[in-house]
Structure formats: C-alpha cells, structure tokens
mmCIF file of C-alpha atoms and ligand atoms in Angstrom:
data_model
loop_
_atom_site.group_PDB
_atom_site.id
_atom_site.type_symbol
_atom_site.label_atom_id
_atom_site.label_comp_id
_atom_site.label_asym_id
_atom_site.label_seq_id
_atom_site.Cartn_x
_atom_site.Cartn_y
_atom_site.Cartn_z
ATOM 1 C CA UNK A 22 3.844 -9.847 -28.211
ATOM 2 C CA UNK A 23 1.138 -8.948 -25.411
ATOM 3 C CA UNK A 24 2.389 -7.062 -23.007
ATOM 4 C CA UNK A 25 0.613 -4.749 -20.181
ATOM 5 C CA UNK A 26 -0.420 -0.969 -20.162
ATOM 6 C CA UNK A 27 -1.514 1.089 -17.272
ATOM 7 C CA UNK A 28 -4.606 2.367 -18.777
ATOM 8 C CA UNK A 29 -5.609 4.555 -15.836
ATOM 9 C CA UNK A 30 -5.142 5.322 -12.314
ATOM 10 C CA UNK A 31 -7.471 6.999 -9.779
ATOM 11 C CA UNK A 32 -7.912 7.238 -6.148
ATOM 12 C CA UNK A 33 -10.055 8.148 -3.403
ATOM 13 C CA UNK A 34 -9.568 8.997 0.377
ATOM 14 C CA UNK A 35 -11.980 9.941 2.710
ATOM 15 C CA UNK A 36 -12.798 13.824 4.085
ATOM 16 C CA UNK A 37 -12.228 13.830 7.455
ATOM 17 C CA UNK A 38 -8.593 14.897 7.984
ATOM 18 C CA UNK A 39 -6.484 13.796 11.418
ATOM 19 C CA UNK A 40 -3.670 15.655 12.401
ATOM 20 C CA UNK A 41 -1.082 14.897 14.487
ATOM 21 C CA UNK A 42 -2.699 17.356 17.217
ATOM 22 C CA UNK A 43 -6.077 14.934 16.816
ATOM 23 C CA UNK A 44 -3.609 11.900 17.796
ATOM 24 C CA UNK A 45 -1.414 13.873 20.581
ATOM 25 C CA UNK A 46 -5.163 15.082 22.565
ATOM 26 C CA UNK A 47 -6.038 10.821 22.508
ATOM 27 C CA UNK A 48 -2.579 9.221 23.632
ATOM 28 C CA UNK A 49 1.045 10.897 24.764
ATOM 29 C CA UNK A 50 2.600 11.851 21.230
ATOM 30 C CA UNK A 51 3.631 15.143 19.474
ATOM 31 C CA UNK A 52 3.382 16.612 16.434
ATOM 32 C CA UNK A 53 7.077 17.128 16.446
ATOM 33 C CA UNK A 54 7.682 13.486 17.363
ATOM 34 C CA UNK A 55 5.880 11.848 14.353
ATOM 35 C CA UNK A 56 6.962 14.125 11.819
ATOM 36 C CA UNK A 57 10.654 13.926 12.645
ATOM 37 C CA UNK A 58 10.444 10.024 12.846
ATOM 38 C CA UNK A 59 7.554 9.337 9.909
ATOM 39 C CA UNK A 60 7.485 12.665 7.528
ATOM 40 C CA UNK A 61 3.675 11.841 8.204
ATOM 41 C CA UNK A 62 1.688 15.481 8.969
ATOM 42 C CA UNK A 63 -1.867 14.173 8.240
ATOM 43 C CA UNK A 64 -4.129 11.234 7.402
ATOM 44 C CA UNK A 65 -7.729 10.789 6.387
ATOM 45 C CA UNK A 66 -9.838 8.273 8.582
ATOM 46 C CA UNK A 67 -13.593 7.547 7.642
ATOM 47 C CA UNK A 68 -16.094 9.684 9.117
ATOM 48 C CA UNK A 69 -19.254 6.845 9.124
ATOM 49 C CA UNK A 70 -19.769 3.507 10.375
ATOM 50 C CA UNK A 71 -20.395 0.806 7.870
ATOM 51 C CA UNK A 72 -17.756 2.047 5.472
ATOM 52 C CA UNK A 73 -15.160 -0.761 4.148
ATOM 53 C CA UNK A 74 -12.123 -0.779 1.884
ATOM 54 C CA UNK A 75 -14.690 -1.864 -0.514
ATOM 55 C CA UNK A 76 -16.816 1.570 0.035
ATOM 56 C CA UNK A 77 -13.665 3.985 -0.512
ATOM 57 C CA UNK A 78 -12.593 1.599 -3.795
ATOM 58 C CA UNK A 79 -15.902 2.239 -5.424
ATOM 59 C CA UNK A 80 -15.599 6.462 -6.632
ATOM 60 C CA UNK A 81 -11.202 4.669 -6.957
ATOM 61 C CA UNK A 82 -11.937 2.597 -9.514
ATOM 62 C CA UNK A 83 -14.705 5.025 -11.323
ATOM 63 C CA UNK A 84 -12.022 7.887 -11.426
ATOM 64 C CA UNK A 85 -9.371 4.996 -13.018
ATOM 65 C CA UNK A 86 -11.748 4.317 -15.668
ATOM 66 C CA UNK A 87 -12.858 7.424 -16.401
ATOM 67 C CA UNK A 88 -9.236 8.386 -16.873
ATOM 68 C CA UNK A 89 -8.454 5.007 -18.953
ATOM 69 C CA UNK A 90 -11.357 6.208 -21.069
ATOM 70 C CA UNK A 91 -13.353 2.819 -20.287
ATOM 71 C CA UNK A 92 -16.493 1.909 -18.675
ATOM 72 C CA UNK A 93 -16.883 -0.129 -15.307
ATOM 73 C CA UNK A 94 -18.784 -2.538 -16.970
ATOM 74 C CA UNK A 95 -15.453 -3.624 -19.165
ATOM 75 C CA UNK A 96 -14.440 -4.247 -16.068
ATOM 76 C CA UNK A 97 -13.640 -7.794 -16.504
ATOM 77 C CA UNK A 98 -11.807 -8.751 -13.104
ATOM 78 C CA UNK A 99 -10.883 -7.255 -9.919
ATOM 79 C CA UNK A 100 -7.856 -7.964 -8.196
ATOM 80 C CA UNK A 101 -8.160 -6.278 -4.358
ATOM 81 C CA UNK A 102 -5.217 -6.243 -2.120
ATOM 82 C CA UNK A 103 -5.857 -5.482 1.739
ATOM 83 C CA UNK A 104 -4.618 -6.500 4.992
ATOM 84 C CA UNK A 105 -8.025 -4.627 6.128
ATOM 85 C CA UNK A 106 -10.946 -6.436 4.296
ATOM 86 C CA UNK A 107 -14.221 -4.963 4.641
ATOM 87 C CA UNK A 108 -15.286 -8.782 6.924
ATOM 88 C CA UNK A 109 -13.156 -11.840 7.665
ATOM 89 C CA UNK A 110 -14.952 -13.484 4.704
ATOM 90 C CA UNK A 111 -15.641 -13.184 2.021
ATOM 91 C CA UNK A 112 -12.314 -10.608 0.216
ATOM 92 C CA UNK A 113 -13.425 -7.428 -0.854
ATOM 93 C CA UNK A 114 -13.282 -7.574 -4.743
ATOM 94 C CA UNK A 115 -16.796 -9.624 -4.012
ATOM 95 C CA UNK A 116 -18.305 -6.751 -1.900
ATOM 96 C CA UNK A 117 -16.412 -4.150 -4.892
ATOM 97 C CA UNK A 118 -17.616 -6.130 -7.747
ATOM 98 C CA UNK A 119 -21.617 -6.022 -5.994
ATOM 99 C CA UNK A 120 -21.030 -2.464 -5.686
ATOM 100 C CA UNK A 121 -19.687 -1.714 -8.864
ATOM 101 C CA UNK A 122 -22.421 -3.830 -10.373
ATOM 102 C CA UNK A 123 -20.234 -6.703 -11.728
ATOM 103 C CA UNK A 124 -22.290 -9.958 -11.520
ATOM 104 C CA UNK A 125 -19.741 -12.898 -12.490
ATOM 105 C CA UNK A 126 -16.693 -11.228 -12.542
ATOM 106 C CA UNK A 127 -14.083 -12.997 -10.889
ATOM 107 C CA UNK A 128 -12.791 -11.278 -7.707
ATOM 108 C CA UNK A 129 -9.529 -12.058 -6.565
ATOM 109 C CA UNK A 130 -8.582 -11.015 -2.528
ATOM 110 C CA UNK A 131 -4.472 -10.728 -2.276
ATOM 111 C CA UNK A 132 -3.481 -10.379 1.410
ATOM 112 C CA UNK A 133 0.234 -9.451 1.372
ATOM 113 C CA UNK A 134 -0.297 -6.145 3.073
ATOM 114 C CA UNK A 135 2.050 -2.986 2.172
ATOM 115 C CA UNK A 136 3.357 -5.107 -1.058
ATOM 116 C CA UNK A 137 0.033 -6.211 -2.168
ATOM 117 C CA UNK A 138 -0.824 -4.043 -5.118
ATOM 118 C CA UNK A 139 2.827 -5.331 -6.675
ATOM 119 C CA UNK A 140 1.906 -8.846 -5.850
ATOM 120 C CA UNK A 141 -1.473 -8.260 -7.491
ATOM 121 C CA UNK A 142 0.107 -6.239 -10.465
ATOM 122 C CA UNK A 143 2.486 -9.144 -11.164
ATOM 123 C CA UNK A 144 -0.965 -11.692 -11.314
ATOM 124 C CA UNK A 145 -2.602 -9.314 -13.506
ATOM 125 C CA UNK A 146 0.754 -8.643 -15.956
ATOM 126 C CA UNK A 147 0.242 -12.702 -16.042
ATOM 127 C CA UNK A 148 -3.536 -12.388 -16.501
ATOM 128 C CA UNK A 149 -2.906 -10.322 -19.193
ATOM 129 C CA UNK A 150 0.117 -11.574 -21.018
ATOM 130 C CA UNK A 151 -1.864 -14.963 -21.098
ATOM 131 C CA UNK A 152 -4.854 -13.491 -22.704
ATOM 132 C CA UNK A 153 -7.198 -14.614 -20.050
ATOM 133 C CA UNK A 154 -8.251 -10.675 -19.166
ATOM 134 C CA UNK A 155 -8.910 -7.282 -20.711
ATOM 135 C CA UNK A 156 -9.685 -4.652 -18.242
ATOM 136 C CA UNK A 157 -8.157 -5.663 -14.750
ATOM 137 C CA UNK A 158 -8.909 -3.079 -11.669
ATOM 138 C CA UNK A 159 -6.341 -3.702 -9.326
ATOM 139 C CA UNK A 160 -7.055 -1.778 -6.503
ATOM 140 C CA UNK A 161 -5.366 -1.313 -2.992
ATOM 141 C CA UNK A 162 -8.154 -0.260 -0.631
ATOM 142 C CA UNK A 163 -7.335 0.053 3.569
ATOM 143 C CA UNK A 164 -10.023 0.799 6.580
ATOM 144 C CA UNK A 165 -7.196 0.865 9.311
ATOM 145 C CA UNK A 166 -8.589 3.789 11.152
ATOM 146 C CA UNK A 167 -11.218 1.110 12.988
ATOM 147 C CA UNK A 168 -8.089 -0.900 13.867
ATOM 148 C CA UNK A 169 -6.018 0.853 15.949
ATOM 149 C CA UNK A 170 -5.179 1.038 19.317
ATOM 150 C CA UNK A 171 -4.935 4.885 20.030
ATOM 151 C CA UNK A 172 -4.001 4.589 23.724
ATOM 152 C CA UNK A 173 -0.062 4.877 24.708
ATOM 153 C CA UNK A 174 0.345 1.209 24.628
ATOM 154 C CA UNK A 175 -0.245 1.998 20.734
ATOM 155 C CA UNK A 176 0.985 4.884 19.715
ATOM 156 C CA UNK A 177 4.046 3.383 17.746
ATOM 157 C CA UNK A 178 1.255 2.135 15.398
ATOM 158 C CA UNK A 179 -1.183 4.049 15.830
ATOM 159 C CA UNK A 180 0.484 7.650 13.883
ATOM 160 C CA UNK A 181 1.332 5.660 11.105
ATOM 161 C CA UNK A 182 -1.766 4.340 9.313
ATOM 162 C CA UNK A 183 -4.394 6.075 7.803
ATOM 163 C CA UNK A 184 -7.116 4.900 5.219
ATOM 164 C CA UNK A 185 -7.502 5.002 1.642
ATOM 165 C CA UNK A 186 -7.966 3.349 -1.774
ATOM 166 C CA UNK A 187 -6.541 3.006 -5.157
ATOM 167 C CA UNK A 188 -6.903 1.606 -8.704
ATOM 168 C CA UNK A 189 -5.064 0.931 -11.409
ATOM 169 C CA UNK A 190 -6.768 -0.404 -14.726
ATOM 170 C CA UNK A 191 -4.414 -2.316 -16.413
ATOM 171 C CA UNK A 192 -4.653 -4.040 -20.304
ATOM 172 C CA UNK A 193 -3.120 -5.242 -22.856
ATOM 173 C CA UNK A 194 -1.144 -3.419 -25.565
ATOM 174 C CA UNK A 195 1.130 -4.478 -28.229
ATOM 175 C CA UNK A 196 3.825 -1.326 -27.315
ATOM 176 C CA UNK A 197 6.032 -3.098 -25.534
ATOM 177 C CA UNK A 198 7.860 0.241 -25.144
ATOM 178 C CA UNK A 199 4.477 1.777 -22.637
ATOM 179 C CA UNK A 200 4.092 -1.595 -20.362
ATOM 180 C CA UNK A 201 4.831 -3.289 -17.215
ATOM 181 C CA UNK A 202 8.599 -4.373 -17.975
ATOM 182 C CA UNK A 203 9.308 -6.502 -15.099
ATOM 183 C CA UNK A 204 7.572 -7.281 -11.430
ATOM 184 C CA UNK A 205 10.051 -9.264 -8.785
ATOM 185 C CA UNK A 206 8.556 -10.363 -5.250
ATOM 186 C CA UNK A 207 9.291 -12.127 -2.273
ATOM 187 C CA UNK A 208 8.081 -13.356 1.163
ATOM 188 C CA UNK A 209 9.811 -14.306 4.503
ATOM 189 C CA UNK A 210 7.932 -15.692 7.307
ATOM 190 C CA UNK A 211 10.393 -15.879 9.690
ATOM 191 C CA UNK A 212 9.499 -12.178 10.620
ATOM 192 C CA UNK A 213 5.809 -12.453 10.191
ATOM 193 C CA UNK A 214 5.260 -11.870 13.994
ATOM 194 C CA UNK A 215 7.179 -8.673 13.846
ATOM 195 C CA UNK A 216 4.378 -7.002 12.363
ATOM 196 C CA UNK A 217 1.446 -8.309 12.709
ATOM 197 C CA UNK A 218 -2.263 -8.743 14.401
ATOM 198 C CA UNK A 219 -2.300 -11.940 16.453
ATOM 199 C CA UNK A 220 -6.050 -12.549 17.342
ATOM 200 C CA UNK A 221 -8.592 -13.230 16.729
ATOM 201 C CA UNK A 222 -6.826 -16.480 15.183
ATOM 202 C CA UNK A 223 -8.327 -19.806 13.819
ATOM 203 C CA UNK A 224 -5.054 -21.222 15.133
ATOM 204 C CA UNK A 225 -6.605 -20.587 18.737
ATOM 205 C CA UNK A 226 -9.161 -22.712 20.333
ATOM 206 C CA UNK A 227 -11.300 -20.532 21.061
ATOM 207 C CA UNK A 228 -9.934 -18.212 18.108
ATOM 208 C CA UNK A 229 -10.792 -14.687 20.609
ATOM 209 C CA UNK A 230 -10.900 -14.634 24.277
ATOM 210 C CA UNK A 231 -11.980 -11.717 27.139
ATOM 211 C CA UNK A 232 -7.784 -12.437 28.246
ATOM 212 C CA UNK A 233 -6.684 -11.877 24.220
ATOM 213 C CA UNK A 234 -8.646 -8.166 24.088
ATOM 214 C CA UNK A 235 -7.337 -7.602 27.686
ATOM 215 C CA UNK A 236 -3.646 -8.026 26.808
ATOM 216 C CA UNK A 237 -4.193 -6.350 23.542
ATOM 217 C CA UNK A 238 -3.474 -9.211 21.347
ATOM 218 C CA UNK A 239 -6.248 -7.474 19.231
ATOM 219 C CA UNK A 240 -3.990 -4.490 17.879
ATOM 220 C CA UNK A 241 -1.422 -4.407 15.486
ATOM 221 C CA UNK A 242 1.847 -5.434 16.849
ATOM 222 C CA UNK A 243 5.271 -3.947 15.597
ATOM 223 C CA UNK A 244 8.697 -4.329 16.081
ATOM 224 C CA UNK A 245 9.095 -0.977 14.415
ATOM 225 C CA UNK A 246 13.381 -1.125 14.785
ATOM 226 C CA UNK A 247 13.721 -4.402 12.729
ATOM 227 C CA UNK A 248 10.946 -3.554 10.116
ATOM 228 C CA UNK A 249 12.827 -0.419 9.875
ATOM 229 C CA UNK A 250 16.028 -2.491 9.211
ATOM 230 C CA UNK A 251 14.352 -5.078 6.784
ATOM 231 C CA UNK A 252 12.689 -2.287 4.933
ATOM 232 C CA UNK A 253 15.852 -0.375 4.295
ATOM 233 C CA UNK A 254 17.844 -3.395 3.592
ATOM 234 C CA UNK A 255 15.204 -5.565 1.183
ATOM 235 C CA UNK A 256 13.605 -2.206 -0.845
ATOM 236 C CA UNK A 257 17.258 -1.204 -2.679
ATOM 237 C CA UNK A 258 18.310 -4.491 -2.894
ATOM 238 C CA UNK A 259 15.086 -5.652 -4.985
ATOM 239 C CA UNK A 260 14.781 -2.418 -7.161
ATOM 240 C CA UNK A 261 18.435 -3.063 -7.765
ATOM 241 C CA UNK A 262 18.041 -6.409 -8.869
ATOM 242 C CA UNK A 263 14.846 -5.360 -11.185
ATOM 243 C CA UNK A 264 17.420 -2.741 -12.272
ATOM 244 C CA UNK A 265 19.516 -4.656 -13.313
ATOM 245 C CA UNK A 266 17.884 -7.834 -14.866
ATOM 246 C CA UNK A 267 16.524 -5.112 -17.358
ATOM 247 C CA UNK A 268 19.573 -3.329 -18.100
ATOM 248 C CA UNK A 269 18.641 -0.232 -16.603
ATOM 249 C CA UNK A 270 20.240 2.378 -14.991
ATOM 250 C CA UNK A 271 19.182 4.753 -12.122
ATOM 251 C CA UNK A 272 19.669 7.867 -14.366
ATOM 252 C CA UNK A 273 17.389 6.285 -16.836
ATOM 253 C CA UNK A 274 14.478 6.505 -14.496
ATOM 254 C CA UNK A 275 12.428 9.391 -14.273
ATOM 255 C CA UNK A 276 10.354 8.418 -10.754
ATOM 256 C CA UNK A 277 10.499 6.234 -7.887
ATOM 257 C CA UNK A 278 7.295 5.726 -6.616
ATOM 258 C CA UNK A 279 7.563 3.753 -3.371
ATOM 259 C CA UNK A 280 5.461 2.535 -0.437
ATOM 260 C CA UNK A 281 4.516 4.937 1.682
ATOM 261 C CA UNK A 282 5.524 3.421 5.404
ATOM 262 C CA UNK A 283 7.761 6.243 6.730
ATOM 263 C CA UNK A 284 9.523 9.434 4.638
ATOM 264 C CA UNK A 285 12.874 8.271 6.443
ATOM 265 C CA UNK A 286 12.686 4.818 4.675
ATOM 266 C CA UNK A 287 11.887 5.858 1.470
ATOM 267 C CA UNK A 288 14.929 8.863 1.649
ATOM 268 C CA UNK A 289 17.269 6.195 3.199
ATOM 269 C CA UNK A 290 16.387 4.091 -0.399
ATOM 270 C CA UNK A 291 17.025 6.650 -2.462
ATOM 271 C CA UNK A 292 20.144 7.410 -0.718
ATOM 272 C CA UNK A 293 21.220 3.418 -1.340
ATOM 273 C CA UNK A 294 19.733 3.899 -5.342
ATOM 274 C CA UNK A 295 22.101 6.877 -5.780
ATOM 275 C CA UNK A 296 18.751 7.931 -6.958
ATOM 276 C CA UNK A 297 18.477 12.347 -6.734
ATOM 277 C CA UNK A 298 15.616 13.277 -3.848
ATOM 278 C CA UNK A 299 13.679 14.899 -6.671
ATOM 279 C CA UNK A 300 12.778 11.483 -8.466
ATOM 280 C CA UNK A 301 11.379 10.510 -5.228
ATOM 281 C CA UNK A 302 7.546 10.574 -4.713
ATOM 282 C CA UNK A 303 6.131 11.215 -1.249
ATOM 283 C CA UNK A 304 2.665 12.017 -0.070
ATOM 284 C CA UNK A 305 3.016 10.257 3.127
ATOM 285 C CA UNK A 306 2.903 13.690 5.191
ATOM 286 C CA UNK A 307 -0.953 13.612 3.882
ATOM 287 C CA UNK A 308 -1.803 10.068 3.866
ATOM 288 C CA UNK A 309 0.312 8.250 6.501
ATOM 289 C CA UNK A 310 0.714 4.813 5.677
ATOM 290 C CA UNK A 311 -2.202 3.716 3.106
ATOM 291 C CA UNK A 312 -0.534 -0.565 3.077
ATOM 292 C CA UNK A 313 -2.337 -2.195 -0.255
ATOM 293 C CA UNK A 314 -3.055 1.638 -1.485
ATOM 294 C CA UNK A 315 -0.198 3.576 -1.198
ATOM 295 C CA UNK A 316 2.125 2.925 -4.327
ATOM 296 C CA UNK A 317 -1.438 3.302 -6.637
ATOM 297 C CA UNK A 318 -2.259 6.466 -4.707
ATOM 298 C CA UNK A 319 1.085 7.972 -4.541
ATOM 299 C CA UNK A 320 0.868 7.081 -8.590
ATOM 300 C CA UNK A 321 -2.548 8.781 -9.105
ATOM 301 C CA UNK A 322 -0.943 12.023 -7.200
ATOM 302 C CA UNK A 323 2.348 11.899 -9.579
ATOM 303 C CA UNK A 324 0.511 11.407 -12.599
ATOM 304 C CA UNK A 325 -2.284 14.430 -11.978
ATOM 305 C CA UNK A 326 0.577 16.422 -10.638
ATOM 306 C CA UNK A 327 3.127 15.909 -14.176
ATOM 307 C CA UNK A 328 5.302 14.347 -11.972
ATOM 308 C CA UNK A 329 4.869 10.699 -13.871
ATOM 309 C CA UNK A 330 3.967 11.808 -17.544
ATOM 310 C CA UNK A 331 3.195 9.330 -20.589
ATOM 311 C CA UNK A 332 6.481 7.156 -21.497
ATOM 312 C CA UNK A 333 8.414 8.256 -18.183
ATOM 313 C CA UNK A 334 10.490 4.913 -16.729
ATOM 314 C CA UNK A 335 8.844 4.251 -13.129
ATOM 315 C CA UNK A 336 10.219 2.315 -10.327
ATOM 316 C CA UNK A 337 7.755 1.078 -7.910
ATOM 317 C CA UNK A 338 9.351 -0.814 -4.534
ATOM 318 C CA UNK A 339 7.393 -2.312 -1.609
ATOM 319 C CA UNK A 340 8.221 -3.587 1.845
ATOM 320 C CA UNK A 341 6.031 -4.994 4.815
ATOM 321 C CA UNK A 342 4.327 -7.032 7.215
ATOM 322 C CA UNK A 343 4.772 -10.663 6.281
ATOM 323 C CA UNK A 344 7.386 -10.019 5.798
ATOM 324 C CA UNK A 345 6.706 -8.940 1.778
ATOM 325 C CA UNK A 346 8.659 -6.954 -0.312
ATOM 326 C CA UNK A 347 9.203 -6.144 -4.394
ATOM 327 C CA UNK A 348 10.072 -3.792 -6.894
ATOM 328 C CA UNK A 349 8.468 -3.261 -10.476
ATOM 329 C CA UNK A 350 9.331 -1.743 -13.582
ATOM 330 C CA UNK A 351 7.163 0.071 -15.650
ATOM 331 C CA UNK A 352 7.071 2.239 -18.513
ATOM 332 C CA UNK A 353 4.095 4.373 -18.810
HETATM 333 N N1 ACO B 417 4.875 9.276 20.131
HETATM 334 C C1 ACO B 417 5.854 9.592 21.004
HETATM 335 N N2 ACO B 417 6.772 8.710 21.407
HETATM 336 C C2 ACO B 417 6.701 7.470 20.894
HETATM 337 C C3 ACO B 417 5.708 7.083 19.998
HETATM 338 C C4 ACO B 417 4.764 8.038 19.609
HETATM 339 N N3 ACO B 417 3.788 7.785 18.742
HETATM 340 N N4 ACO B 417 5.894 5.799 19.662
HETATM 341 C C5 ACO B 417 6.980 5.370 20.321
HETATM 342 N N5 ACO B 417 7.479 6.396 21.094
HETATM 343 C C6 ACO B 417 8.629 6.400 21.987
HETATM 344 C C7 ACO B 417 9.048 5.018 22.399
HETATM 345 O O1 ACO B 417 8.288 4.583 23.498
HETATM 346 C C8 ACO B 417 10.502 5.240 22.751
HETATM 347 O O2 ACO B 417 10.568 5.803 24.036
HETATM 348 P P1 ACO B 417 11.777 5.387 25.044
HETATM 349 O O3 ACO B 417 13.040 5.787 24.305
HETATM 350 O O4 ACO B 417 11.475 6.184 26.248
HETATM 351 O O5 ACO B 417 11.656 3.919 25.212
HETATM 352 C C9 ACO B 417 10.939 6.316 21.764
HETATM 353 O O6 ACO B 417 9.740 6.941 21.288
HETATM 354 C C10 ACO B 417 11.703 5.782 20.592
HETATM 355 O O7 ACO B 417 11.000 4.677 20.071
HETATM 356 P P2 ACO B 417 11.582 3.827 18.923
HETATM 357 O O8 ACO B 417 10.667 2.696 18.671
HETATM 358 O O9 ACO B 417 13.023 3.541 19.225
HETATM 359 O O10 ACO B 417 11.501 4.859 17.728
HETATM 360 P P3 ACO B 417 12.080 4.685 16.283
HETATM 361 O O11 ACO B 417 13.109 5.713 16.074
HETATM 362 O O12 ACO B 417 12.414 3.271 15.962
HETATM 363 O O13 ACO B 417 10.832 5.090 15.401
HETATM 364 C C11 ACO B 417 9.076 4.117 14.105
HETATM 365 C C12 ACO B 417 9.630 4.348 15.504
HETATM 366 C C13 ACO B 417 8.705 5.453 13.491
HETATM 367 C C14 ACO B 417 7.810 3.276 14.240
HETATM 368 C C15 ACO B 417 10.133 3.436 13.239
HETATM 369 O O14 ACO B 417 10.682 2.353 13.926
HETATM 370 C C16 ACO B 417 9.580 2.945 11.930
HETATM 371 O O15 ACO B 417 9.113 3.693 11.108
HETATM 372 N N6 ACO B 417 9.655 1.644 11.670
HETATM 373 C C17 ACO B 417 9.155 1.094 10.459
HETATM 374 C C18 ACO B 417 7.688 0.976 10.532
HETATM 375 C C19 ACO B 417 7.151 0.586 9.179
HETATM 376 O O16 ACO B 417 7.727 0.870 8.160
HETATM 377 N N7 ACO B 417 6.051 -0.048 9.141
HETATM 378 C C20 ACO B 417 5.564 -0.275 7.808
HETATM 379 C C21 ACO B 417 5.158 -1.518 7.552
HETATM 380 S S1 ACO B 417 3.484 -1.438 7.730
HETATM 381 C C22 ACO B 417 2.822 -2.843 7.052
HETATM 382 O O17 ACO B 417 3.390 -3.572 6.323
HETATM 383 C C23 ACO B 417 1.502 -3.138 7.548
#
C-alpha cells in the first residue's frame, strides 16, 4: 500500500532581525509586554522591496530537496499555502514554480492561513496515495511584515507576525511504518471576522475606498481574547481525536510540533495533552508567528537540531483565522 514519506524539509527566513525594542521605538509596547503575553523575542521581516512569499520559498524548497536528496526539477507539483500571496492573483506556487524553473507543473494556492500547510499536507497525502504525484513541495511561505499596522491602533497584531517560508517534500513510500498516518481538519466561519483583513473586498462596490484606509479596514483585525479561547479549546481537542482514531497514546509520541501563534497557547495544549514541556517545540521567541510556515519551519529547526530524528512519532496541530484548525500524525 502507498503511503506518504517526508522526504525533506528546509526553510528560509530573511536577515534582518526585529526586536521587540524595534517595535516599542514605532508604537507604545514593551519588550516585557510581548514576551510575557506571546513568548515571541524576535522576528525576521524582509529587508527589500519586491520580495514575496514566493521569493523567501525559493532557497526553502532548494534546502528541502537538497536534504530529500532530489532535484527541483523532480519537482512535480507545488502546493503553497499563504494568507499573504505575493499579488491578489494569480497564488504563489505560479510565481514559485517560474522561479524555480517549473514550466507545467501544476501549482496549487491553499488559503487557510495558520492551518494551511496541514490542509495542504492532507491534499498532497491524497495526491500521493492516489498515485497522481511523486515529488510534492508543500511549502508555507508569509510576507506579513508589509501588512501591518505598526501604530497603537495595531499593536495587538502587529508583535505577533513576522515573515518566513517553509517546505516539505513529500513522496511516496511503501513503509507504512515512516509516513503520514493520519491528517484531520476543520473550518468554522462563524468566527471568520474575528481574525481577519476586511478590505479591500470584491464583496464591496467599490472593493477599496479613501473612508476604508481611513478607518483602517486595511489591517488585520483580531479579536485576540476569543482566538485565544478557540485556539486552546479546538488544538487538544483535534490532536486528541487524531490520537485516538490511531490508537495512540501521548507517551508514544516523541514531539509536538505545533503552530507557532503564541508560546502561552501552545504550553496551555500541552498542559490539556498531558503531554511533558520537553516534547514541545517552540521557536516562536525567534520567528513570531510565521501562519502557512510555521509548523514546516518549526519542523526544519527540530529535525537539524535532533529534536525530531528518523522514525520519531510527530504530532503536528494548527489553529487560526477562518476559523481553521487540525492535527496530523506522522511518523518520520
Ligand atoms: N503592547 C502593549 N500593550 C498592548 C499591546 C501591545 N502590543 N496590545 C494590546 N495591549 C494592551 C491592550 O490595549 C489592553 O490594554 P487595556 O487593559 O488598557 O485595555 C491590554 O494590553 C491587554 O490586552 P488584551 O487584548 O486583553 O491582552 P491579552 O492578554 O488577550 O493578550 C494577545 C493579547 C497576546 C494578542 C492574546 O490575546 C493572543 O495571543 N491571542 C491569540 C492570538 C493568536 O493566536 N492569533 C493567531 C492566529 S493568527 C492567524 O491565524 C492569522
């Protein structure tokens, strides 16, 4: 039986590192503020115009297949999940697969924000299972330092997001001991306007006004309480039920590598998991929150750091904006 491998996994985040002092000289926050309510220290936003999720995916998905031992050109389709695409249209698997020099590979934008890259893995474990692909890159690339609304009115955002990308190859294998087990997701619209950005909209005649930009209707919008609530309600209940549909149980895991939204969350899970703060992965104090590119990223870092070896039981778990959340299984 086909199953699917995690062949390799790389990442890539731009140079220029923002502290919490950068953010506190631009609007009224503090260092001691942000870490005490986020965990987050640091996070890395792009130093030149012109640069798209797309542009930080490219040396991502290079360093993925070096480490799967494949070329790009195997490369046989791209699966990019962003809530920050390089333009409105078209995703940014097209403008990856130009820049990757992929001519005809299919390029496949997912747009469920900090649960993408589980949404996306679960399409490629189908992909794969089916026979219909080889080498999928599914990569998680975010540009949200261009975004942002870094005066007080947006500071509750604002500290949390910082860019990056990600990529995981993934192909088949006939081990079904090394594979993606399981993959669960869900959606709930009723609290998509609890974190979201309204305009501009194609719901709106016209879709942007001079009024929309004045009222700020242009920045990410958060109800950060409730998220907080959803997140720490939806994440344990999901992993549990991935848990358990596979007969698993929390000892047997050896990592849980979650989003990356706010160290409190993801400590507040593991409390809920009865799961030992050491089988935890964070690297939000460096990153902030990376959306689409945070679970592959915090993977790349627990992999080069021995922290997620070969054959180690991983948990990944995902909640945001949509709302979206899921948990997935994986052996590597
Ligand atoms: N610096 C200093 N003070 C701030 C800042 C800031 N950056 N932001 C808000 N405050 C103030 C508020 O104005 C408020 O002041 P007040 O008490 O005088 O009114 C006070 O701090 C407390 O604000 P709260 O919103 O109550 O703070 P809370 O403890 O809820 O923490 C936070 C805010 C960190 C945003 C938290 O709610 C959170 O992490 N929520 C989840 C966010 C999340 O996970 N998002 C991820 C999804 S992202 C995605 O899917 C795209």
């Amino acid at each position: 039986m086909t199953r699917t491998a995690i062949l390799g996994v790389g990442h890539h985040v731009p140079s220029k590192v923002v502290t919490n002092d950068d953010l506190a000289k631009l609007f009224d926050t503090s260092d001691e503020w942000i870490q005490q309510r986020t965990g987050i220290k640091e996070r890395r936003f792009i130093e030149k115009d012109n640069t798209g999720p797309s542009d930080l995916a490219v040396p991502a998905v290079k360093m993925a297949c070096e480490r799967a031992g494949i070329d790009v050109a195997e490369i046989d389709a791209i699966i990019f999940a962003t809530l920050s695409p390089d333009f409105n249209f078209p995703g940014s698997g097209c403008f990856l697969g130009d820049k990757l020099g992929l001519p005809g590979v299919p390029a496949l934008d997912v747009r469920n924000q900090c649960s993408g890259f589980l949404y996306g893995l679960q399409v490629a474990d189908a992909w794969i299972r089916a026979g219909m692909y080889r080498r999928v890159a599914l990569v998680g690339g975010e540009v949200h330092s261009t975004g942002l609304d870094f005066s007080d009115a947006g500071r509750d955002v604002a500290v949390l997001f910082g860019d990056g990308a990600a990529c995981a190859i993934l192909g088949p294998t006939e081990d079904t001991s090394r594979c993606v087990l399981d993959t669960e997701i869900h959606a709930d619209g009723s609290g998509a306007k609890l974190l979201w950005t309204e305009a501009p909209a194609s719901a709106y005649i016209p879709r942007i006004t001079h009024e929309m930009i004045d009222d700020r209707r242009v920045w990410p919008a958060m109800n950060g309480k409730q998220v907080f609530r959803w997140a720490t309600a939806k994440m344990p209940e999901v992993a549990l039920s991935v848990l358990e549909r596979n007969g698993v149980g929390i000892d047997d895991l050896a990592l849980l590598v979650p989003h990356q939204a706010n160290r409190r969350i993801n400590e507040l899970v593991a409390q809920k998991l009865k799961l030992p703060p050491d089988k935890v992965m964070h690297n939000i104090m460096h990153y902030g929150n990376t959306t689409a590119a945070s679970i592959p990223l915090a993977l790349s870092e627990a992999i080069e750091q021995g922290r997620a070896k070969a054959g180690d039981l991983l948990l990944f778990a995902a909640f945001g904006s949509g709302f979206t959340w899921g948990a997935s299984l994986v052996r590597l």
